[in-house]
Amino acid sequence: MIEIPYLTALTTYFSYGLLFAFGQFRDFFRKFFDWFTSNNLNGYAPICLGLEDFYIRRLYLRIQDCFGRPISSAPDAWFDVVERYSNDNNKTLKRTDKVCRCLNLGSYNYLGFAAADEYCTPRVVQSLEQYSPSTCSTRVDGGTTALHKELEECVASFVRKPAALVFGMGYVTNSAILPVLMGKGSLIISDSLNHNSIVNGARGSGATIRVFLHNTPQHLEEVLRELIAEGQPRTHRPWKKIMVIVEGIYSMEGELCKLPEIIGICKKYKVYTYLDEAHSIGAVGKTGRGVCELLDVDTADVDIMMGTFTKSFGSCGGYIAGSKELIQYLKYTCPAHLYATSISPPAAQQIISSIKVILGEDGSNRGAQKLAQIRENSNFFRSELQKMGFEVLGDNDSPVMPIMLYNPAKIPAFSRECLRQNVAVVTVAFPATPLLLARARICISASHSKEDLVKALQVISRVGDLVGIKYFLAEPIKKKFD
Ligand SMILES: Cc1ncc(COP(=O)(O)O)c(C=O)c1O
Ligand SMILES: *[C@@H]1O[C@H](CO)[C@@H](O)[C@H](O)[C@H]1NC(C)=O
């Protein structure tokens, strides 16, 4: 639940209203131009229809320089952002040879494994030489190497499940697994802010989908009771199976899942749980084992554990971990296992090596230090931002901290001004968030030094004053909004 100050809500609505009106005005005249110039009237329907296209043309393109900025180095604590210029009011952006060295507050490099690492990098280079960048084959054909088998054993034991299966992409892990597990006659109950990969997987499964209020166990229970009582639509037969899907740390909110309560409810009603730990695995918990470890939940109580290697491990791909029977079944049935090229061997090696460092199996205590550092950095940064008067979402210990911007004009203002002062931030707006709830999303890394964080805070504070986003400086009247 986010509470918008009344005045901010009003000006935000007003800004979007103005943008919409101007956009419509321009579209109206464009229609006349098109009428004369277009040779596109040969019977085909237009590819882009309606408001989605309007939003891109009239809102997004105006500030597109703030998105997709090319990077020309590893996503470490500092990185190189390629400078661009435009001759047509930012309609098209051209790269220059110049780069701007910036403090990186955007990448999901929680443990700092995304840059060269004394333990991981030599092993990854060695695996590249031994195996090549790609297996050029699916897992069931020639795409299972010794590394793939080692990786799956390593992941299963790291997340404390009997078995695991890995995929070349985190997004596909969700979107391809859910249709295998669920189908017509089954029921998916999904958190309202679950990631798009879960949403698409759930839709693709053909199961009935119901959403519960973000991270609200009482509402989950209400929805569950009602739907179990009702049964399937029309026939009212009992559901074939029911699954509740949640995330460990919500990527746009920085919030920790209320997992113990949710697991309690799922056990009470004997429904399956599916936990996406994309942002939490490796990043939280005493030994980096994610939200179960942090919140003291037995992993045996989570039926399907999913996660990605694209954040804490500095690699790519995703995993599903669960019982031996489940994983065996998925190996025979999941199209992303049967028909997609397996994860790149050097990427697999990067995951194995980074897990070894996290667990101290490299013979050093660097892993433990990284885990302590990410926690200390995150909690320091979050509390300093709050003291400055920013509206910061999320929980302690979470390395993801969104700063609310609300107003559409504040998105490019904040992003451009930070960049000008050598701090690279990610801003997020519709459709990734609700229209009114635009934000900047800071991701803290264990590789940020204290000086880095202090510099970032100074810049963000200055820019925050300039842009006017220290909403909590004076406690204004609030309007409830969810
Ligand atoms: C919760 C969640 N699940 C899945 C994914 C997709 O993972 P990937 O980026 O590794 O494809 C993401 C990506 O950010 C995510 O936040
Ligand atoms: C184009 O982008 C630059 C920053 O990259 C910005 O300063 C400028 O105001 C933008 N121009 C327009 C017309 O939006």
Coordinates of C-alpha atoms and ligand atoms in Angstrom, one line a residue:
M1 CA 0.0 0.0 0.0
I2 CA 1.5 3.3 -1.1
E3 CA 0.2 6.6 0.2
I4 CA 0.5 9.4 -2.2
P5 CA 0.4 13.0 -0.9
Y6 CA -2.8 14.6 -2.2
L7 CA -1.1 17.4 -3.9
T8 CA 1.4 15.0 -5.6
A9 CA -1.5 12.8 -6.8
L10 CA -3.2 15.9 -8.2
T11 CA -0.2 17.2 -10.1
T12 CA 0.6 13.8 -11.3
Y13 CA -2.9 13.3 -12.7
F14 CA -2.6 16.8 -14.2
S15 CA 0.7 16.1 -15.9
Y16 CA -0.5 12.9 -17.4
G17 CA -3.7 14.7 -18.5
L18 CA -1.6 17.4 -20.2
L19 CA 0.6 14.8 -21.9
F20 CA -2.4 12.9 -23.0
A21 CA -4.1 16.0 -24.4
F22 CA -1.1 17.2 -26.3
G23 CA -0.5 13.7 -27.6
Q24 CA -4.1 13.5 -28.9
F25 CA -3.7 16.9 -30.4
R26 CA -0.6 15.9 -32.3
D27 CA -2.2 12.6 -33.3
F28 CA -5.1 14.4 -34.7
F29 CA -2.9 16.4 -37.1
R30 CA -0.7 13.4 -37.8
K31 CA -3.8 11.7 -39.2
F32 CA -4.1 14.4 -41.9
F33 CA -0.4 14.1 -42.8
D34 CA -0.7 10.3 -43.0
W35 CA -3.7 10.7 -45.2
F36 CA -1.7 12.5 -47.8
T37 CA 1.7 10.8 -47.5
S38 CA 1.0 7.3 -46.5
N39 CA 1.1 4.5 -49.0
N40 CA 0.2 2.1 -46.3
L41 CA -3.5 1.8 -47.2
N42 CA -3.2 -1.4 -49.2
G43 CA -5.6 -3.5 -47.1
Y44 CA -3.3 -4.5 -44.2
A45 CA -4.5 -3.8 -40.7
P46 CA -2.0 -1.6 -38.7
I47 CA 0.3 -3.5 -36.4
C48 CA 0.1 -1.0 -33.6
L49 CA -3.4 -0.1 -32.5
G50 CA -4.8 1.9 -29.6
L51 CA -3.3 3.3 -26.4
E52 CA -0.2 1.1 -26.0
D53 CA 1.2 2.7 -29.1
F54 CA 0.1 6.1 -28.1
Y55 CA 1.9 5.8 -24.8
I56 CA 5.1 4.8 -26.6
R57 CA 5.0 7.6 -29.1
R58 CA 3.7 10.5 -27.0
L59 CA 5.1 9.7 -23.5
Y60 CA 8.0 7.2 -23.6
L61 CA 9.8 8.5 -26.7
R62 CA 10.1 12.0 -25.1
I63 CA 12.3 10.5 -22.3
Q64 CA 13.8 7.5 -24.0
D65 CA 17.3 8.8 -23.5
C66 CA 16.8 7.7 -19.8
F67 CA 16.3 4.1 -20.8
G68 CA 18.5 1.5 -22.5
R69 CA 21.7 3.6 -22.1
P70 CA 24.5 1.5 -23.6
I71 CA 27.2 0.4 -21.2
S72 CA 30.8 -0.4 -22.2
S73 CA 32.2 -2.2 -19.2
A74 CA 31.4 -4.8 -16.6
P75 CA 28.5 -3.9 -14.3
D76 CA 30.7 -3.3 -11.3
A77 CA 30.4 -0.6 -8.6
W78 CA 31.5 1.9 -11.3
F79 CA 31.0 1.4 -15.0
D80 CA 31.2 3.2 -18.3
V81 CA 28.1 4.7 -19.8
V82 CA 28.4 5.5 -23.5
E83 CA 27.5 9.1 -24.3
R84 CA 24.9 9.6 -27.0
Y85 CA 23.6 12.6 -29.0
S86 CA 20.6 13.3 -31.1
N87 CA 19.9 15.4 -34.1
D88 CA 16.2 15.0 -34.0
N89 CA 15.0 15.8 -30.5
N90 CA 15.9 12.4 -29.1
K91 CA 13.8 10.5 -31.6
T92 CA 16.9 8.6 -32.5
L93 CA 20.0 8.5 -30.4
K94 CA 23.5 8.0 -31.8
R95 CA 26.5 6.6 -29.9
T96 CA 29.7 8.6 -29.6
D97 CA 33.2 7.2 -28.7
K98 CA 33.1 9.0 -25.4
V99 CA 32.1 7.3 -22.2
C100 CA 31.1 8.7 -18.8
R101 CA 32.5 6.8 -15.7
C102 CA 29.5 6.5 -13.4
L103 CA 28.7 5.0 -10.0
N104 CA 26.4 2.1 -10.8
L105 CA 23.2 2.0 -8.7
G106 CA 21.2 0.1 -11.2
S107 CA 22.6 -3.4 -11.8
Y108 CA 21.5 -6.4 -9.8
N109 CA 25.1 -7.1 -8.8
Y110 CA 24.3 -7.8 -5.2
L111 CA 27.4 -9.7 -4.2
G112 CA 29.7 -8.1 -6.7
F113 CA 30.3 -11.2 -8.8
A114 CA 29.4 -9.4 -12.0
A115 CA 32.9 -8.0 -12.4
A116 CA 36.2 -9.9 -12.5
D117 CA 36.7 -12.1 -9.5
E118 CA 39.9 -13.6 -8.3
Y119 CA 38.3 -17.1 -7.9
C120 CA 35.5 -17.2 -10.5
T121 CA 37.0 -15.4 -13.5
P122 CA 40.0 -17.8 -14.2
R123 CA 37.7 -20.8 -13.9
V124 CA 35.2 -19.2 -16.2
V125 CA 37.9 -18.5 -18.8
Q126 CA 39.2 -22.0 -18.5
S127 CA 35.7 -23.4 -19.0
L128 CA 35.3 -21.2 -22.1
E129 CA 38.4 -22.7 -23.5
Q130 CA 37.4 -26.2 -22.7
Y131 CA 33.7 -26.1 -23.6
S132 CA 33.2 -23.0 -25.9
P133 CA 30.5 -20.3 -25.4
S134 CA 27.7 -22.6 -26.4
T135 CA 26.7 -26.2 -26.3
C136 CA 24.9 -25.8 -29.6
S137 CA 22.4 -28.4 -28.5
T138 CA 19.5 -29.0 -26.2
R139 CA 19.9 -30.8 -22.8
V140 CA 18.5 -34.1 -24.1
D141 CA 20.7 -34.1 -27.1
G142 CA 24.3 -33.1 -26.8
G143 CA 23.8 -30.1 -24.5
T144 CA 24.4 -31.7 -21.1
T145 CA 28.0 -31.3 -20.1
A146 CA 29.7 -32.4 -16.9
L147 CA 29.4 -28.8 -15.8
H148 CA 25.6 -28.9 -16.2
K149 CA 25.3 -31.9 -13.9
E150 CA 27.7 -30.4 -11.4
L151 CA 25.7 -27.1 -11.5
E152 CA 22.4 -28.9 -10.7
E153 CA 23.8 -30.8 -7.8
C154 CA 25.5 -27.6 -6.5
V155 CA 22.2 -25.6 -6.8
A156 CA 20.1 -28.3 -5.2
S157 CA 22.4 -28.5 -2.1
F158 CA 22.7 -24.7 -1.9
V159 CA 18.9 -24.1 -1.8
R160 CA 18.4 -27.2 0.4
K161 CA 16.2 -29.2 -1.9
P162 CA 16.7 -32.8 -3.1
A163 CA 17.1 -31.9 -6.8
A164 CA 17.3 -29.0 -9.3
L165 CA 16.9 -28.3 -13.0
V166 CA 18.6 -25.3 -14.7
F167 CA 17.6 -23.3 -17.7
G168 CA 19.4 -20.8 -19.9
M169 CA 17.1 -17.9 -18.9
G170 CA 15.4 -16.8 -15.7
Y171 CA 12.4 -15.4 -17.5
V172 CA 11.8 -18.7 -19.4
T173 CA 12.2 -20.7 -16.2
N174 CA 8.9 -19.2 -14.9
S175 CA 7.1 -18.8 -18.2
A176 CA 7.8 -22.4 -19.4
I177 CA 7.5 -24.3 -16.1
L178 CA 4.1 -23.0 -15.0
P179 CA 2.3 -24.3 -18.1
V180 CA 3.8 -27.7 -17.4
L181 CA 2.8 -27.8 -13.7
M182 CA -0.7 -26.2 -14.1
G183 CA -3.4 -26.4 -16.6
K184 CA -7.2 -26.3 -17.2
G185 CA -9.1 -27.1 -14.1
S186 CA -6.3 -26.0 -11.8
L187 CA -6.1 -22.8 -9.9
I188 CA -3.2 -20.3 -9.6
I189 CA -3.3 -17.7 -6.8
S190 CA -0.8 -15.1 -7.6
D191 CA 0.5 -12.0 -5.7
S192 CA -0.7 -8.9 -7.4
L193 CA 2.8 -7.6 -8.0
N194 CA 4.4 -10.8 -9.3
H195 CA 6.9 -10.5 -12.1
N196 CA 5.8 -10.5 -15.7
S197 CA 7.5 -13.9 -16.3
I198 CA 5.1 -15.4 -13.7
V199 CA 2.1 -13.6 -15.1
N200 CA 2.9 -14.9 -18.6
G201 CA 3.6 -18.4 -17.4
A202 CA 0.3 -18.5 -15.5
R203 CA -1.6 -17.1 -18.5
G204 CA 0.0 -19.6 -20.8
S205 CA -0.9 -22.5 -18.5
G206 CA -4.6 -22.1 -19.1
A207 CA -5.3 -22.4 -15.4
T208 CA -7.8 -20.2 -13.6
I209 CA -5.9 -17.3 -12.2
R210 CA -6.8 -15.2 -9.1
V211 CA -4.8 -12.4 -7.6
F212 CA -4.5 -11.5 -4.0
L213 CA -3.5 -8.1 -2.6
H214 CA 0.2 -7.7 -2.7
N215 CA 1.9 -9.5 0.3
T216 CA -1.3 -9.6 2.3
P217 CA -1.7 -13.1 3.9
Q218 CA -5.3 -12.4 5.2
H219 CA -6.5 -11.6 1.7
L220 CA -4.8 -14.7 0.4
E221 CA -6.7 -16.7 2.9
E222 CA -10.0 -15.1 2.0
V223 CA -9.4 -15.7 -1.7
L224 CA -8.4 -19.3 -1.1
R225 CA -11.4 -20.1 1.1
E226 CA -13.8 -18.6 -1.3
L227 CA -12.4 -20.3 -4.4
I228 CA -12.1 -23.7 -2.7
A229 CA -15.7 -23.4 -1.6
E230 CA -16.8 -22.4 -5.2
G231 CA -14.8 -25.0 -7.1
Q232 CA -14.2 -24.8 -10.8
P233 CA -16.3 -22.3 -12.8
R234 CA -19.7 -23.5 -14.0
T235 CA -19.2 -27.2 -13.0
H236 CA -18.2 -26.4 -9.3
R237 CA -16.1 -29.5 -9.3
P238 CA -13.1 -29.4 -7.0
W239 CA -10.0 -27.9 -8.4
K240 CA -7.5 -30.4 -9.8
K241 CA -4.7 -28.6 -7.9
I242 CA -4.1 -25.2 -6.4
M243 CA -0.8 -23.3 -6.3
V244 CA 0.1 -20.1 -4.6
I245 CA 2.9 -18.1 -6.3
V246 CA 5.0 -15.4 -4.4
E247 CA 8.4 -13.8 -4.7
G248 CA 11.1 -13.7 -2.1
I249 CA 12.0 -10.0 -2.7
Y250 CA 9.6 -8.0 -4.9
S251 CA 11.8 -6.5 -7.6
M252 CA 9.9 -3.2 -8.0
E253 CA 9.1 -2.8 -4.3
G254 CA 12.2 -4.1 -2.5
E255 CA 9.9 -5.8 0.0
L256 CA 10.4 -9.2 1.6
C257 CA 7.7 -11.7 1.2
K258 CA 5.6 -12.5 4.3
L259 CA 6.6 -16.1 3.8
P260 CA 6.0 -17.7 7.2
E261 CA 2.4 -16.5 7.3
I262 CA 1.8 -17.4 3.7
I263 CA 3.3 -20.9 4.1
G264 CA 1.1 -21.3 7.2
I265 CA -2.0 -20.7 5.1
C266 CA -0.9 -22.9 2.3
K267 CA -0.3 -25.8 4.7
K268 CA -3.6 -25.2 6.3
Y269 CA -5.5 -25.5 3.0
K270 CA -3.0 -28.1 1.6
V271 CA -2.2 -26.1 -1.5
Y272 CA 1.2 -26.0 -3.3
T273 CA 3.6 -23.0 -2.9
Y274 CA 5.9 -21.7 -5.6
L275 CA 8.5 -19.2 -4.5
D276 CA 10.5 -17.1 -7.0
E277 CA 13.7 -16.1 -5.4
A278 CA 15.2 -14.1 -8.3
H279 CA 16.2 -11.2 -6.1
S280 CA 16.6 -12.9 -2.8
I281 CA 18.8 -16.0 -3.5
G282 CA 22.4 -15.2 -2.6
A283 CA 21.5 -11.7 -1.5
V284 CA 19.8 -12.4 1.9
G285 CA 20.1 -15.0 4.7
K286 CA 23.1 -15.7 6.9
T287 CA 24.7 -17.9 4.3
G288 CA 23.0 -16.4 1.3
R289 CA 20.4 -19.0 1.0
G290 CA 17.6 -16.5 0.5
V291 CA 14.3 -15.7 2.3
C292 CA 13.7 -19.1 3.8
E293 CA 17.0 -18.8 5.7
L294 CA 16.3 -15.1 6.6
L295 CA 12.8 -15.7 7.8
D296 CA 13.3 -19.1 9.3
V297 CA 11.1 -21.1 6.9
D298 CA 11.9 -24.8 6.4
T299 CA 12.6 -25.3 2.6
A300 CA 10.7 -28.6 2.9
D301 CA 7.5 -26.4 3.3
V302 CA 8.1 -24.7 -0.1
D303 CA 7.1 -27.1 -2.8
I304 CA 8.7 -25.4 -5.8
M305 CA 11.7 -23.1 -5.4
M306 CA 12.6 -21.0 -8.3
G307 CA 15.4 -18.5 -8.7
T308 CA 17.7 -16.9 -11.2
F309 CA 21.5 -16.6 -11.5
T310 CA 21.3 -13.2 -13.0
K311 CA 21.6 -11.2 -9.8
S312 CA 23.7 -12.4 -6.9
F313 CA 25.7 -14.9 -9.0
G314 CA 26.7 -12.5 -11.8
S315 CA 25.7 -15.0 -14.5
C316 CA 22.6 -15.9 -16.5
G317 CA 19.9 -18.5 -16.3
G318 CA 17.4 -19.8 -13.8
Y319 CA 16.6 -22.9 -11.7
I320 CA 13.7 -24.9 -10.4
A321 CA 14.4 -26.9 -7.2
G322 CA 12.1 -29.4 -5.6
S323 CA 11.6 -33.1 -4.9
K324 CA 13.4 -35.7 -7.0
E325 CA 10.1 -36.8 -8.5
L326 CA 9.1 -33.3 -9.5
I327 CA 12.4 -32.6 -11.2
Q328 CA 12.4 -35.9 -13.0
Y329 CA 8.9 -35.2 -14.3
L330 CA 10.0 -31.7 -15.5
K331 CA 12.9 -33.2 -17.3
Y332 CA 10.6 -35.4 -19.4
T333 CA 7.9 -32.7 -20.0
C334 CA 9.3 -29.1 -19.9
P335 CA 9.7 -27.7 -23.4
A336 CA 12.4 -25.3 -22.3
H337 CA 14.4 -28.3 -21.2
L338 CA 13.6 -30.5 -24.2
Y339 CA 13.8 -27.9 -27.0
A340 CA 16.0 -25.0 -25.9
T341 CA 19.7 -24.9 -26.1
S342 CA 21.2 -25.5 -22.7
I343 CA 22.8 -22.8 -20.5
S344 CA 26.2 -21.6 -21.8
P345 CA 29.0 -23.6 -20.1
P346 CA 31.1 -20.5 -18.9
A347 CA 27.8 -19.1 -17.4
A348 CA 27.3 -22.4 -15.6
Q349 CA 30.9 -22.3 -14.4
Q350 CA 30.4 -18.8 -13.1
I351 CA 27.5 -20.0 -11.0
I352 CA 29.3 -23.0 -9.6
S353 CA 32.3 -20.9 -8.7
S354 CA 30.3 -18.0 -7.1
I355 CA 28.3 -20.5 -5.0
K356 CA 31.7 -22.0 -3.8
V357 CA 32.9 -18.5 -2.8
I358 CA 29.6 -17.8 -1.0
L359 CA 29.9 -21.1 1.0
G360 CA 33.6 -20.5 1.7
E361 CA 34.5 -23.6 -0.3
D362 CA 37.2 -21.6 -2.1
G363 CA 39.2 -21.6 1.1
S364 CA 38.6 -17.9 1.9
N365 CA 36.1 -16.0 3.9
R366 CA 35.3 -13.6 1.0
G367 CA 31.8 -15.0 0.7
A368 CA 30.9 -14.3 4.3
Q369 CA 32.4 -10.8 3.9
K370 CA 30.3 -10.1 0.8
L371 CA 27.1 -11.2 2.6
A372 CA 27.9 -9.0 5.6
Q373 CA 28.8 -6.1 3.3
I374 CA 25.6 -6.3 1.2
R375 CA 23.5 -6.2 4.4
E376 CA 25.5 -3.4 5.9
N377 CA 25.5 -1.4 2.7
S378 CA 21.8 -1.8 2.1
N379 CA 20.7 -0.9 5.6
F380 CA 23.1 2.1 5.8
F381 CA 21.9 3.4 2.4
R382 CA 18.2 2.9 3.1
S383 CA 18.3 4.6 6.5
E384 CA 20.3 7.5 5.1
L385 CA 17.8 8.0 2.3
Q386 CA 14.9 7.9 4.8
K387 CA 16.6 10.4 7.0
M388 CA 16.9 12.8 4.0
G389 CA 13.2 12.7 3.6
F390 CA 12.8 10.5 0.5
E391 CA 9.9 8.1 0.3
V392 CA 11.8 4.8 0.2
L393 CA 9.9 1.5 -0.3
G394 CA 10.9 -1.9 0.9
D395 CA 12.3 -3.7 4.0
N396 CA 15.5 -3.7 5.9
D397 CA 18.1 -6.2 4.6
S398 CA 16.7 -5.9 1.1
P399 CA 19.3 -4.5 -1.4
V400 CA 16.5 -3.1 -3.6
M401 CA 15.2 0.3 -2.6
P402 CA 12.8 2.2 -4.8
I403 CA 12.6 6.0 -4.3
M404 CA 9.2 7.3 -5.2
L405 CA 9.1 10.0 -8.0
Y406 CA 5.3 9.9 -8.9
N407 CA 5.3 12.8 -11.4
P408 CA 6.2 11.9 -15.0
A409 CA 8.4 15.0 -15.4
K410 CA 10.5 13.9 -12.4
I411 CA 11.5 10.7 -14.2
P412 CA 13.8 12.3 -16.8
A413 CA 14.7 15.1 -14.4
F414 CA 16.0 12.7 -11.8
S415 CA 17.7 10.3 -14.2
R416 CA 19.4 13.0 -16.3
E417 CA 20.6 15.1 -13.4
C418 CA 22.0 12.0 -11.5
L419 CA 23.8 11.0 -14.7
R420 CA 25.2 14.5 -15.1
Q421 CA 26.8 14.1 -11.7
N422 CA 28.2 10.6 -12.6
V423 CA 25.6 8.5 -10.8
A424 CA 23.7 6.0 -13.0
V425 CA 20.2 5.2 -11.7
V426 CA 17.4 3.2 -13.1
T427 CA 14.0 4.8 -13.3
V428 CA 10.8 2.7 -13.7
A429 CA 7.4 3.8 -14.9
F430 CA 4.3 2.4 -16.5
P431 CA 3.8 -0.4 -17.6
A432 CA 6.3 -1.9 -15.1
T433 CA 4.6 0.1 -12.3
P434 CA 1.1 1.5 -12.0
L435 CA 0.8 4.8 -14.0
L436 CA 0.9 7.1 -10.9
L437 CA 3.7 5.2 -9.1
A438 CA 6.8 6.0 -11.1
R439 CA 10.0 5.5 -9.1
A440 CA 13.8 5.3 -9.3
R441 CA 15.1 1.9 -8.2
I442 CA 18.4 1.7 -6.4
C443 CA 20.2 -1.6 -6.3
I444 CA 23.0 -1.8 -3.7
S445 CA 26.0 -4.0 -4.2
A446 CA 28.5 -5.6 -1.8
S447 CA 31.1 -4.1 -4.1
H448 CA 30.1 -0.5 -3.2
S449 CA 32.6 1.0 -0.8
K450 CA 31.6 3.4 1.9
E451 CA 32.9 6.3 -0.1
D452 CA 30.8 5.2 -3.1
L453 CA 27.7 5.1 -1.0
V454 CA 28.5 8.5 0.6
K455 CA 29.0 10.1 -2.8
A456 CA 25.8 8.5 -4.1
L457 CA 23.9 9.9 -1.1
Q458 CA 25.3 13.4 -1.6
V459 CA 24.3 13.4 -5.3
I460 CA 20.9 11.9 -4.7
S461 CA 20.2 14.4 -1.9
R462 CA 21.2 17.4 -4.2
V463 CA 19.2 16.0 -7.1
G464 CA 16.3 15.2 -4.7
D465 CA 16.2 18.8 -3.6
L466 CA 16.3 20.0 -7.2
V467 CA 13.6 17.7 -8.4
G468 CA 11.5 18.0 -5.3
I469 CA 11.0 14.4 -4.3
K470 CA 11.8 14.6 -0.5
Y471 CA 8.1 13.9 0.1
F472 CA 8.6 13.0 3.8
L473 CA 10.4 16.1 4.8
A474 CA 7.0 17.5 6.0
E475 CA 4.4 14.9 6.6
P476 CA 1.6 15.9 4.2
I477 CA -2.0 14.7 4.1
K478 CA -2.0 11.3 2.4
K479 CA -4.4 9.6 0.0
K480 CA -4.4 5.8 0.3
F481 CA -3.6 4.1 -3.0
D482 CA -2.8 0.5 -3.9
Ligands
LIG1 C1 11.0 -12.0 -9.8 C2 11.7 -12.3 -11.1 N1 11.5 -13.5 -11.7 C3 12.1 -13.7 -12.9 C4 12.9 -12.8 -13.5 C5 13.5 -13.1 -14.8 O1 14.9 -13.5 -14.7 P1 16.0 -13.2 -15.8 O2 16.2 -11.7 -15.8 O3 17.1 -13.9 -15.2 O4 15.5 -13.7 -17.1 C6 13.2 -11.6 -12.9 C7 14.0 -10.6 -13.5 O5 14.4 -9.6 -13.2 C8 12.5 -11.3 -11.6 O6 12.7 -10.1 -11.0
LIG2 C1 17.3 14.8 -25.1 O1 18.1 14.1 -24.1 C2 19.0 14.9 -23.4 C3 19.8 14.0 -22.4 O2 20.3 12.9 -23.0 C4 18.3 16.0 -22.6 O3 19.2 16.8 -21.9 C5 17.4 16.8 -23.6 O4 16.6 17.7 -22.8 C6 16.5 15.9 -24.4 N1 15.8 16.6 -25.4 C7 14.5 16.6 -25.6 C8 13.9 17.4 -26.6 O5 13.7 15.9 -24.9

